[in-house]
mmCIF file of C-alpha atoms in Angstrom:
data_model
loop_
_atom_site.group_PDB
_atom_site.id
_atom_site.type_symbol
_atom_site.label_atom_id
_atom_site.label_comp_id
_atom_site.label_asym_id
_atom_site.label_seq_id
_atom_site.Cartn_x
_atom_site.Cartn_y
_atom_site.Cartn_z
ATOM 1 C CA UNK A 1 -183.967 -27.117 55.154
ATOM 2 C CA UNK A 2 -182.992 -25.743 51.538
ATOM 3 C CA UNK A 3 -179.930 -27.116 50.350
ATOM 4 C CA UNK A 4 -178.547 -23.838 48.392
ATOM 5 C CA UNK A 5 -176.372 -24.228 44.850
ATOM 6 C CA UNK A 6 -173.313 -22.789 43.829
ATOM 7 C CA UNK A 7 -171.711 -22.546 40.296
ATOM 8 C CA UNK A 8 -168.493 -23.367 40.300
ATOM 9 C CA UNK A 9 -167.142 -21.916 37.016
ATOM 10 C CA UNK A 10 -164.025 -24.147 36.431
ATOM 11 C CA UNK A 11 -163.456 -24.036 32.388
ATOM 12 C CA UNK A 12 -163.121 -21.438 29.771
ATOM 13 C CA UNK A 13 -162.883 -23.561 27.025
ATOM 14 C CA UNK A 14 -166.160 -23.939 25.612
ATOM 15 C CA UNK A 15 -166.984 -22.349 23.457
ATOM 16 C CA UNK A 16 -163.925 -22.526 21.582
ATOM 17 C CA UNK A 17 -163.830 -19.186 20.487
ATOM 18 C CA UNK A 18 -161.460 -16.822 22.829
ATOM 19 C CA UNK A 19 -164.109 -13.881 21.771
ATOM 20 C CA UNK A 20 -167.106 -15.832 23.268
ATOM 21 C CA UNK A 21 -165.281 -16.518 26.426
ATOM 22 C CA UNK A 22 -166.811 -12.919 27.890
ATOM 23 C CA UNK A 23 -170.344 -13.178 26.625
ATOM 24 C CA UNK A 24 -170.251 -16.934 27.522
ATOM 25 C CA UNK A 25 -169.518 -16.274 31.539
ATOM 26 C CA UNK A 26 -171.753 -13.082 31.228
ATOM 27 C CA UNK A 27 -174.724 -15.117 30.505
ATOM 28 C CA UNK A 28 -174.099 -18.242 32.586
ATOM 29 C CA UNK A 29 -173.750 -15.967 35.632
ATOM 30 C CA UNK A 30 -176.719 -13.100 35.221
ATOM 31 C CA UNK A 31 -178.719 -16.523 34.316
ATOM 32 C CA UNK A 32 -177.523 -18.247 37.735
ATOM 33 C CA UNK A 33 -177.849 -14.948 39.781
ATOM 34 C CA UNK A 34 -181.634 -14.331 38.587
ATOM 35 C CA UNK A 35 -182.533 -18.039 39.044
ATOM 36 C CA UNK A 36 -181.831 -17.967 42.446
ATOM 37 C CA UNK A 37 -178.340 -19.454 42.832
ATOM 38 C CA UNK A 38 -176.256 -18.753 45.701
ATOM 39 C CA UNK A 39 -172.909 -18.422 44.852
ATOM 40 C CA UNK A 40 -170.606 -18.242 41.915
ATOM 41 C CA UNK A 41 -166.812 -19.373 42.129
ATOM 42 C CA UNK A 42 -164.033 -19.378 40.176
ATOM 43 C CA UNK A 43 -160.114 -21.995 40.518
ATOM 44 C CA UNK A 44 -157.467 -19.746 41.610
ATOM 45 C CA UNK A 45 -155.392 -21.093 38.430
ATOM 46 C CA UNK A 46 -153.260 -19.910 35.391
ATOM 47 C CA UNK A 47 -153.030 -23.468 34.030
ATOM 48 C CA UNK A 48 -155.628 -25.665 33.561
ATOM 49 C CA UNK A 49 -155.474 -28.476 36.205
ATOM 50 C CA UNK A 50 -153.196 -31.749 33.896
ATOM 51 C CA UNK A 51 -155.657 -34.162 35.498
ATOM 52 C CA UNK A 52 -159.191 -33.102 34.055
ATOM 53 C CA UNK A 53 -157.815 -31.148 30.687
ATOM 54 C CA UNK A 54 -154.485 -29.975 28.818
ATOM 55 C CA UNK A 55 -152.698 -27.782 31.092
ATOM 56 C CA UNK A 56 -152.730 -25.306 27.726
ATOM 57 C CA UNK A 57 -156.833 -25.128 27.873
ATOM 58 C CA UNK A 58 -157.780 -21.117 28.636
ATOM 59 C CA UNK A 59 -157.591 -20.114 32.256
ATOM 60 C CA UNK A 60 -158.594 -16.428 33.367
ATOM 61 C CA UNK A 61 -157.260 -14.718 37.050
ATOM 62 C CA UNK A 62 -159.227 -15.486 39.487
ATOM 63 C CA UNK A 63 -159.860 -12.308 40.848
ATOM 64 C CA UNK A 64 -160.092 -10.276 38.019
ATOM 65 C CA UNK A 65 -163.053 -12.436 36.966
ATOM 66 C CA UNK A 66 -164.963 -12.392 39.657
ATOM 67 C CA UNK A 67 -164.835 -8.218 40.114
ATOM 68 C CA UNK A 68 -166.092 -8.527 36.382
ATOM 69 C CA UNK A 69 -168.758 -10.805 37.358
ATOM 70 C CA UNK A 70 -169.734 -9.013 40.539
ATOM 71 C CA UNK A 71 -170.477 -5.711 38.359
ATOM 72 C CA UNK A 72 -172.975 -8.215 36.175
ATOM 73 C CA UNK A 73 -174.625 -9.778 38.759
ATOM 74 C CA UNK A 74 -176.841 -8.480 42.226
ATOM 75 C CA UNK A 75 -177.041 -11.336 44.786
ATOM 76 C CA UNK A 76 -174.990 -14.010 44.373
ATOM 77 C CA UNK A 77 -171.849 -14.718 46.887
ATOM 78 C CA UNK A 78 -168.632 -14.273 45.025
ATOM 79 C CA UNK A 79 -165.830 -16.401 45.953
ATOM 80 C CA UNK A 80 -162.582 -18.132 44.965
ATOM 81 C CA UNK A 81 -162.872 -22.021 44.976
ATOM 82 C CA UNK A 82 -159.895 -21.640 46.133
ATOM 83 C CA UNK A 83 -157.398 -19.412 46.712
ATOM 84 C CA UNK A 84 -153.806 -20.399 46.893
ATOM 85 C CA UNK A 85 -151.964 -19.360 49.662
ATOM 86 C CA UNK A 86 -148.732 -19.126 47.560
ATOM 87 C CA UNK A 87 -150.360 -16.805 44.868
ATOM 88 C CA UNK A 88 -150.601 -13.609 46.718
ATOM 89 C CA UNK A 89 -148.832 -11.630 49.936
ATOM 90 C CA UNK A 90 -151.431 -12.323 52.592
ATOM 91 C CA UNK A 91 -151.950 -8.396 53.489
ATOM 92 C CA UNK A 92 -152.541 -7.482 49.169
ATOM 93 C CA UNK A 93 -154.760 -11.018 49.270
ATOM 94 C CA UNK A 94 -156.910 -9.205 52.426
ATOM 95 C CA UNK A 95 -157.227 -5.721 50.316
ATOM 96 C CA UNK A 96 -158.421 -7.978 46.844
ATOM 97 C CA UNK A 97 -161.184 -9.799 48.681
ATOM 98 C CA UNK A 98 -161.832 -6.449 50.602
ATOM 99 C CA UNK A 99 -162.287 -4.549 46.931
ATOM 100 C CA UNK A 100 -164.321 -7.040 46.039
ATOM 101 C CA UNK A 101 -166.731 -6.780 48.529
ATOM 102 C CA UNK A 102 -167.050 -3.475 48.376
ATOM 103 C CA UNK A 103 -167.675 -3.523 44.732
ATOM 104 C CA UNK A 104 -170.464 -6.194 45.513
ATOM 105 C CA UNK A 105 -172.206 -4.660 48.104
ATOM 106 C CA UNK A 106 -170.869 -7.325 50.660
ATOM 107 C CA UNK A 107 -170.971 -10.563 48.331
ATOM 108 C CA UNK A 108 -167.648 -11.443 48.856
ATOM 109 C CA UNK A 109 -166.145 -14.383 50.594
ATOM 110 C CA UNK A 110 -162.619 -15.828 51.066
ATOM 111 C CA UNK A 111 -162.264 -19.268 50.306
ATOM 112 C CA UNK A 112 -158.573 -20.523 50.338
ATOM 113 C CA UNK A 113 -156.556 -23.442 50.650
ATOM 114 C CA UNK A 114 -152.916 -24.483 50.610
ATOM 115 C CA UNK A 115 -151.847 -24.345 46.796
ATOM 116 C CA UNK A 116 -150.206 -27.414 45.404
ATOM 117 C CA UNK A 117 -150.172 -27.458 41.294
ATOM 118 C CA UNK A 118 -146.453 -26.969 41.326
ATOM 119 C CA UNK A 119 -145.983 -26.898 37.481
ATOM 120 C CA UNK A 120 -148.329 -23.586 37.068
ATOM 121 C CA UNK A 121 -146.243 -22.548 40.216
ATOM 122 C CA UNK A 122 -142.559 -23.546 38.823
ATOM 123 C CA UNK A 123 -143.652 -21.967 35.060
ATOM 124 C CA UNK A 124 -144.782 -18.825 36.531
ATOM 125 C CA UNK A 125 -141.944 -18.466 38.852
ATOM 126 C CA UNK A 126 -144.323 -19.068 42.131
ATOM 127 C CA UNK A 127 -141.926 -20.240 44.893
ATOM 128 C CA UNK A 128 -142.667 -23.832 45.466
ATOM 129 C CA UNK A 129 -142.330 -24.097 49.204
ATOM 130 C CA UNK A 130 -142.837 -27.954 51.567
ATOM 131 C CA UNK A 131 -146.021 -28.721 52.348
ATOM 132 C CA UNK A 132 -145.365 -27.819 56.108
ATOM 133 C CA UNK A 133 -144.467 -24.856 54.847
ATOM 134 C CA UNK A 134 -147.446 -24.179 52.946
ATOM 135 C CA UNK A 135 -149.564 -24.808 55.901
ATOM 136 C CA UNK A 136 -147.753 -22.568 58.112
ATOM 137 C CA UNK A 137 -147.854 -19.554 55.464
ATOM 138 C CA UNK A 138 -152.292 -20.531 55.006
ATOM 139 C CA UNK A 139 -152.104 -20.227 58.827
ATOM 140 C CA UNK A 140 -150.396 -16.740 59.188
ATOM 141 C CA UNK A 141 -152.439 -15.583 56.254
ATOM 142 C CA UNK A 142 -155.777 -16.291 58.120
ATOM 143 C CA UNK A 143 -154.335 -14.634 60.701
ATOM 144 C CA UNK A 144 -153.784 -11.229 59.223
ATOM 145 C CA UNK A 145 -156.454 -11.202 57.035
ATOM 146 C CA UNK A 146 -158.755 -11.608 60.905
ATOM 147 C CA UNK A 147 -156.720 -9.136 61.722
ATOM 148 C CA UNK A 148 -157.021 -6.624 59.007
ATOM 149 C CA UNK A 149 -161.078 -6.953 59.003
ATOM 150 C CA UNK A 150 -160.799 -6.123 62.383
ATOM 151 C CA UNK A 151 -160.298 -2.487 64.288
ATOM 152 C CA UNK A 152 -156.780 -3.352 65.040
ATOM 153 C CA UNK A 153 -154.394 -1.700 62.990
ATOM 154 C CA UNK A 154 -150.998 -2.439 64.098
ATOM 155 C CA UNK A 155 -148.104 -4.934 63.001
ATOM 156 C CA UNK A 156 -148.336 -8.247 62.283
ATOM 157 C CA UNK A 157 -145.086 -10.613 63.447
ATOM 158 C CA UNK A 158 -145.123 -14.017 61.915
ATOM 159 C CA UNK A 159 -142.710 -16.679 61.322
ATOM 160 C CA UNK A 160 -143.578 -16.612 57.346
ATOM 161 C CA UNK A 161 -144.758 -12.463 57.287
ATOM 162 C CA UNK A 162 -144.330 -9.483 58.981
ATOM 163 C CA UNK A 163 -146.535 -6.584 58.525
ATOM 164 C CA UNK A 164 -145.582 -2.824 59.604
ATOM 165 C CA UNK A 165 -148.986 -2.304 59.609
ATOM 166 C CA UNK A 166 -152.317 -3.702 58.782
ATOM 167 C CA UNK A 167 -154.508 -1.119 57.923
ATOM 168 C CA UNK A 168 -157.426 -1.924 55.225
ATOM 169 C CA UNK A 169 -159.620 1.179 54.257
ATOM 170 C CA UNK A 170 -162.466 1.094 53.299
ATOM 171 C CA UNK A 171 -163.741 -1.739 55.569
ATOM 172 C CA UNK A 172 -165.713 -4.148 54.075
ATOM 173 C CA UNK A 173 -169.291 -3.886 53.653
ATOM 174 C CA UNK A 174 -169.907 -7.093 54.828
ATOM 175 C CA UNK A 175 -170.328 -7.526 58.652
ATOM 176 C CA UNK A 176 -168.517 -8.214 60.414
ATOM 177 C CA UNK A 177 -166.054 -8.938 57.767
ATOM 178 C CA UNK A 178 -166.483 -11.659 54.474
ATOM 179 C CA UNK A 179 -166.805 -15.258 55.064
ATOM 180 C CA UNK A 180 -163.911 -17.513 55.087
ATOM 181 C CA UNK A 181 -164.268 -20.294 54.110
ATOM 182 C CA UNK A 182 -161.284 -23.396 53.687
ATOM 183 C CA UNK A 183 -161.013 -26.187 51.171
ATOM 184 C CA UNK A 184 -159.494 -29.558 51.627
ATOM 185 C CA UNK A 185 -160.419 -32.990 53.348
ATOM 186 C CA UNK A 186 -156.583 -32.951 54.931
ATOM 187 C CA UNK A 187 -157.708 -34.226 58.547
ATOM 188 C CA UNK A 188 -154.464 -33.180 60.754
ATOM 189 C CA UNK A 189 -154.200 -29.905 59.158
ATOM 190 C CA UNK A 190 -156.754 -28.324 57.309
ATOM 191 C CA UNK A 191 -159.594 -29.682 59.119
ATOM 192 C CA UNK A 192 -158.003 -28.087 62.495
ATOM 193 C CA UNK A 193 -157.420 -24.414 60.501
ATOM 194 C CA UNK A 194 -161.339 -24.858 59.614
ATOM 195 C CA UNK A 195 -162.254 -25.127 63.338
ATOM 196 C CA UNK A 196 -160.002 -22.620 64.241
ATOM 197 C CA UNK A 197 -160.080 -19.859 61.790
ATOM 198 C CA UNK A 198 -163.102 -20.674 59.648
ATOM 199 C CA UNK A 199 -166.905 -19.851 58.774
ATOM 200 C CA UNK A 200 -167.211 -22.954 56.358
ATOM 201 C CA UNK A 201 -165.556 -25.850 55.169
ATOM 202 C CA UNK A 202 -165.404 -27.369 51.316
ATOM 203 C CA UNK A 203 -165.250 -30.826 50.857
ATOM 204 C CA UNK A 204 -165.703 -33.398 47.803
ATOM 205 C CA UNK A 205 -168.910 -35.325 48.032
ATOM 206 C CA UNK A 206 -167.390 -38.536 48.120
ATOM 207 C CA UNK A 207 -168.305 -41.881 50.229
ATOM 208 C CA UNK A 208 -165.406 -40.051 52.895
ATOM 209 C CA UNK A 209 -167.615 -36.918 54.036
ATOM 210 C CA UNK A 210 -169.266 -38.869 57.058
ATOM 211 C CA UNK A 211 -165.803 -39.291 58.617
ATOM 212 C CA UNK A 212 -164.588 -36.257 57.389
ATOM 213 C CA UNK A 213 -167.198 -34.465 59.234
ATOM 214 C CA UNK A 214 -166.498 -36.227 62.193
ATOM 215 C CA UNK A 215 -163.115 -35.265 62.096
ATOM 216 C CA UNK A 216 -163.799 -31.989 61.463
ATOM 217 C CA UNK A 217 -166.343 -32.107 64.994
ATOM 218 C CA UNK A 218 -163.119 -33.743 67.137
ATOM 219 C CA UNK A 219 -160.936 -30.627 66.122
ATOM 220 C CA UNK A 220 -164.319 -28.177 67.152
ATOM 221 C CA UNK A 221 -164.384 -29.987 70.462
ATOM 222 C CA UNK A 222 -160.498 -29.718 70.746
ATOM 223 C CA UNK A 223 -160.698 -26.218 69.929
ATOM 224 C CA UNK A 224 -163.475 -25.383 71.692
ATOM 225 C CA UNK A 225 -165.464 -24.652 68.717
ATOM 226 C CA UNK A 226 -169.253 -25.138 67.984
ATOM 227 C CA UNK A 227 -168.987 -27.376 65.031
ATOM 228 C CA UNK A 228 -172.946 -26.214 63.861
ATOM 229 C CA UNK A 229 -171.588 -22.520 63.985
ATOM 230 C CA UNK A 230 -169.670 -23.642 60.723
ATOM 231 C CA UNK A 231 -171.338 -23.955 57.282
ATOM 232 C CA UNK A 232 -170.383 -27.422 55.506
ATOM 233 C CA UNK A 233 -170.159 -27.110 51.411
ATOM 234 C CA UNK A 234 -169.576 -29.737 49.151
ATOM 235 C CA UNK A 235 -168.656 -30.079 45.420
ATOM 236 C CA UNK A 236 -170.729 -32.582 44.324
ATOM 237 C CA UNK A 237 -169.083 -35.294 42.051
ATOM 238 C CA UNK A 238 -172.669 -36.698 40.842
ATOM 239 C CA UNK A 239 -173.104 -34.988 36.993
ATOM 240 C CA UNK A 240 -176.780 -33.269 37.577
ATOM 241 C CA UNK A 241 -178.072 -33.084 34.318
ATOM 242 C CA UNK A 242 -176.824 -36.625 32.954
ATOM 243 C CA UNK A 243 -177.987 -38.437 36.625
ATOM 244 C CA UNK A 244 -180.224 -36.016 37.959
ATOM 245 C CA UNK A 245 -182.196 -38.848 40.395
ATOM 246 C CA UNK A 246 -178.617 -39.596 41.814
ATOM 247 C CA UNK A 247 -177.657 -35.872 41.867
ATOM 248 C CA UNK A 248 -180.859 -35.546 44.052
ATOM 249 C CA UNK A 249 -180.423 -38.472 46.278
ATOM 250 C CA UNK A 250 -176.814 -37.317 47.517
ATOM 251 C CA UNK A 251 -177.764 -33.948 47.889
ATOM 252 C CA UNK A 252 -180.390 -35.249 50.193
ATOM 253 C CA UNK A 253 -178.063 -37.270 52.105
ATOM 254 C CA UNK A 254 -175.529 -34.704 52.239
ATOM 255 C CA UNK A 255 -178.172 -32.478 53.778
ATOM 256 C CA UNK A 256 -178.699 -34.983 56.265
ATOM 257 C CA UNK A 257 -175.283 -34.554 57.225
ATOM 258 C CA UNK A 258 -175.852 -31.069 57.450
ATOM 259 C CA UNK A 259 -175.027 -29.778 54.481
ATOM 260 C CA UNK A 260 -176.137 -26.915 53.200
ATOM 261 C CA UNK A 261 -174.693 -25.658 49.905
ATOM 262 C CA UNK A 262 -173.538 -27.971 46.975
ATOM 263 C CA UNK A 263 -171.737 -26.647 44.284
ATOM 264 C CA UNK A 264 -172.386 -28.490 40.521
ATOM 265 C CA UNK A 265 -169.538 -28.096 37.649
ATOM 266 C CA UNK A 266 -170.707 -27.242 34.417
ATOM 267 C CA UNK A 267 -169.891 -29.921 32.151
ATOM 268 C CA UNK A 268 -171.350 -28.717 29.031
ATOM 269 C CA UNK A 269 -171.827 -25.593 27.385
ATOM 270 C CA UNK A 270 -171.948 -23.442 30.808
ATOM 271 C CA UNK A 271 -174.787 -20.828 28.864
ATOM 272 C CA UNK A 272 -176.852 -24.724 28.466
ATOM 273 C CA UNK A 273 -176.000 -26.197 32.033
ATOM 274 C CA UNK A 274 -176.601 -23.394 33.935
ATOM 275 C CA UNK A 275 -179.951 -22.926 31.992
ATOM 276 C CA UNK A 276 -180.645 -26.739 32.508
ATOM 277 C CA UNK A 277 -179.830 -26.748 36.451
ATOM 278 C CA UNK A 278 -181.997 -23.979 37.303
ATOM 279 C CA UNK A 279 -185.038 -25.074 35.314
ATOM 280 C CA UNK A 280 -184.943 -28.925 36.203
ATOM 281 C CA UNK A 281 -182.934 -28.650 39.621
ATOM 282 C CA UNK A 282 -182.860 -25.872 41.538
ATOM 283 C CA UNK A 283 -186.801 -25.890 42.672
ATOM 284 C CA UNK A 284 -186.293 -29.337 43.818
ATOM 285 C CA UNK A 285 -183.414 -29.035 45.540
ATOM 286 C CA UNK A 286 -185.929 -26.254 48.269
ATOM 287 C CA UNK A 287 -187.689 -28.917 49.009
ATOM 288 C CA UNK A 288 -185.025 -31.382 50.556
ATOM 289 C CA UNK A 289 -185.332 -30.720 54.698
#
């Protein structure tokens, strides 16, 4: 089995230079999307995240970046890593992801989680709902956005939205409709919304994805779900370039899990990483099975 690699574009900062931040994520992507990498992502953030760099660091829309990026790129997936439910009405969040599959030629896919960085949320004037809340809202919002990618049309009556209609023209160009795909290891909540609503889960490759896999198969069973019908990603915490043995290793167990894409961080200059991963990783990483 090939274990496939995403880019997960977190940072804008380096270089330093706000000029350089276009030519910067021009490069790193046309170099990940002709070395065989299969998707890019970006954070659905306007701050930087306070607990891996000064909430001030630059942070570009989510969405807006990746229609830029689809337009330099050919076959990689495009995808929010992920999209906060709180940022956008469900029904204009539908019609963004649709627009951007149709600009890709049917690279898009919707990942999305519940949102929780309450001080870009609070700053930007984002109501800051309860968590319960928040779960019920990510709920109704996979819910229409099913329903919009569908042939149904009509209204949409939820306890959070409500919908006059749902109508979504042009379709996507992905069949049957994009990917979803949810983030988040929560095991009463978001693990049941992946077996119910999605095509792939995203995890953090810690020493918990075992049991959160196994959790994640109860809720299929309870749901009536096959659990191999959905694709397992993880973000891999092992730096590839500075422990690339290691990096290897857990990919390989990971697959074994059944795993099959990992997603690496640049943690460098992205132009330099990206470079680096594809040359000394990515060949190696076909031949775990």
């Amino acid at each position: 089995m090939v274990v496939k690699l995403g880019l997960h574009y977190w940072s804008f900062t380096t270089p330093s230079e706000p000029e350089l931040i276009t030519p910067t994520l021009t490069r790193a992507a046309r170099i990940a999307d002709q070395a065989g990498f299969a998707s890019f992502t970006v954070m659905d953030h306007y701050f930087q995240m306070e607990a891996v760099a000064p909430a001030e660091e630059p942070m570009l829309e989510a969405y807006t970046t990746l229609g830029y990026v689809a337009g330099q790129t050919e076959r990689m997936t495009l995808g929010v890593l992920v999209t906060g439910v709180m940022y956008r009405y469900p029904g204009l969040l539908a019609k963004i992801v649709t627009t951007l599959d149709v600009l890709s030629n049917g690279r898009a896919r919707l990942g999305i989680g519940a949102s929780w960085y309450e001080r870009e949320q609070r700053g930007l004037g984002v109501p800051v709902v309860p968590v319960g809340e928040r779960f019920e809202r990510l709920e109704e919002t996979l819910q229409i956005c099913l329903q919009m990618w569908s042939e149904n049309n009509g209204p949409f009556e939820g306890r959070h939205y409500r919908l006059a209609e749902t109508l979504s023209v042009p379709a996507p160009i992905r069949r049957p409709r994009p990917p979803i795909m949810i983030g988040g290891g929560g095991e009463k909540k978001t693990l049941l919304l992946v077996a119910r609503y999605a095509d792939a889960c995203n995890l953090f490759g810690t020493d918990e994805l075992r049991h959160k896999l196994d959790v994640l198969r109860s809720h299929c069973e309870a749901e009536g779900r096959d659990y191999d019908s959905i694709e397992k990603t993880v973000v891999m915490r092992v730096p590839p370039l500075d422990e690339p043995d290691a990096f290897l290793a857990a990919a390989r167990d990971y697959a074994a899990l059944g795993v099959t894409e990992v997603q690496v961080t640049p943690d460098r200059h992205p132009v330099e990483f990206t470079e680096q991963v594809a040359e000394r990783l990515l060949p190696k990483l076909a031949d775990i099975g």
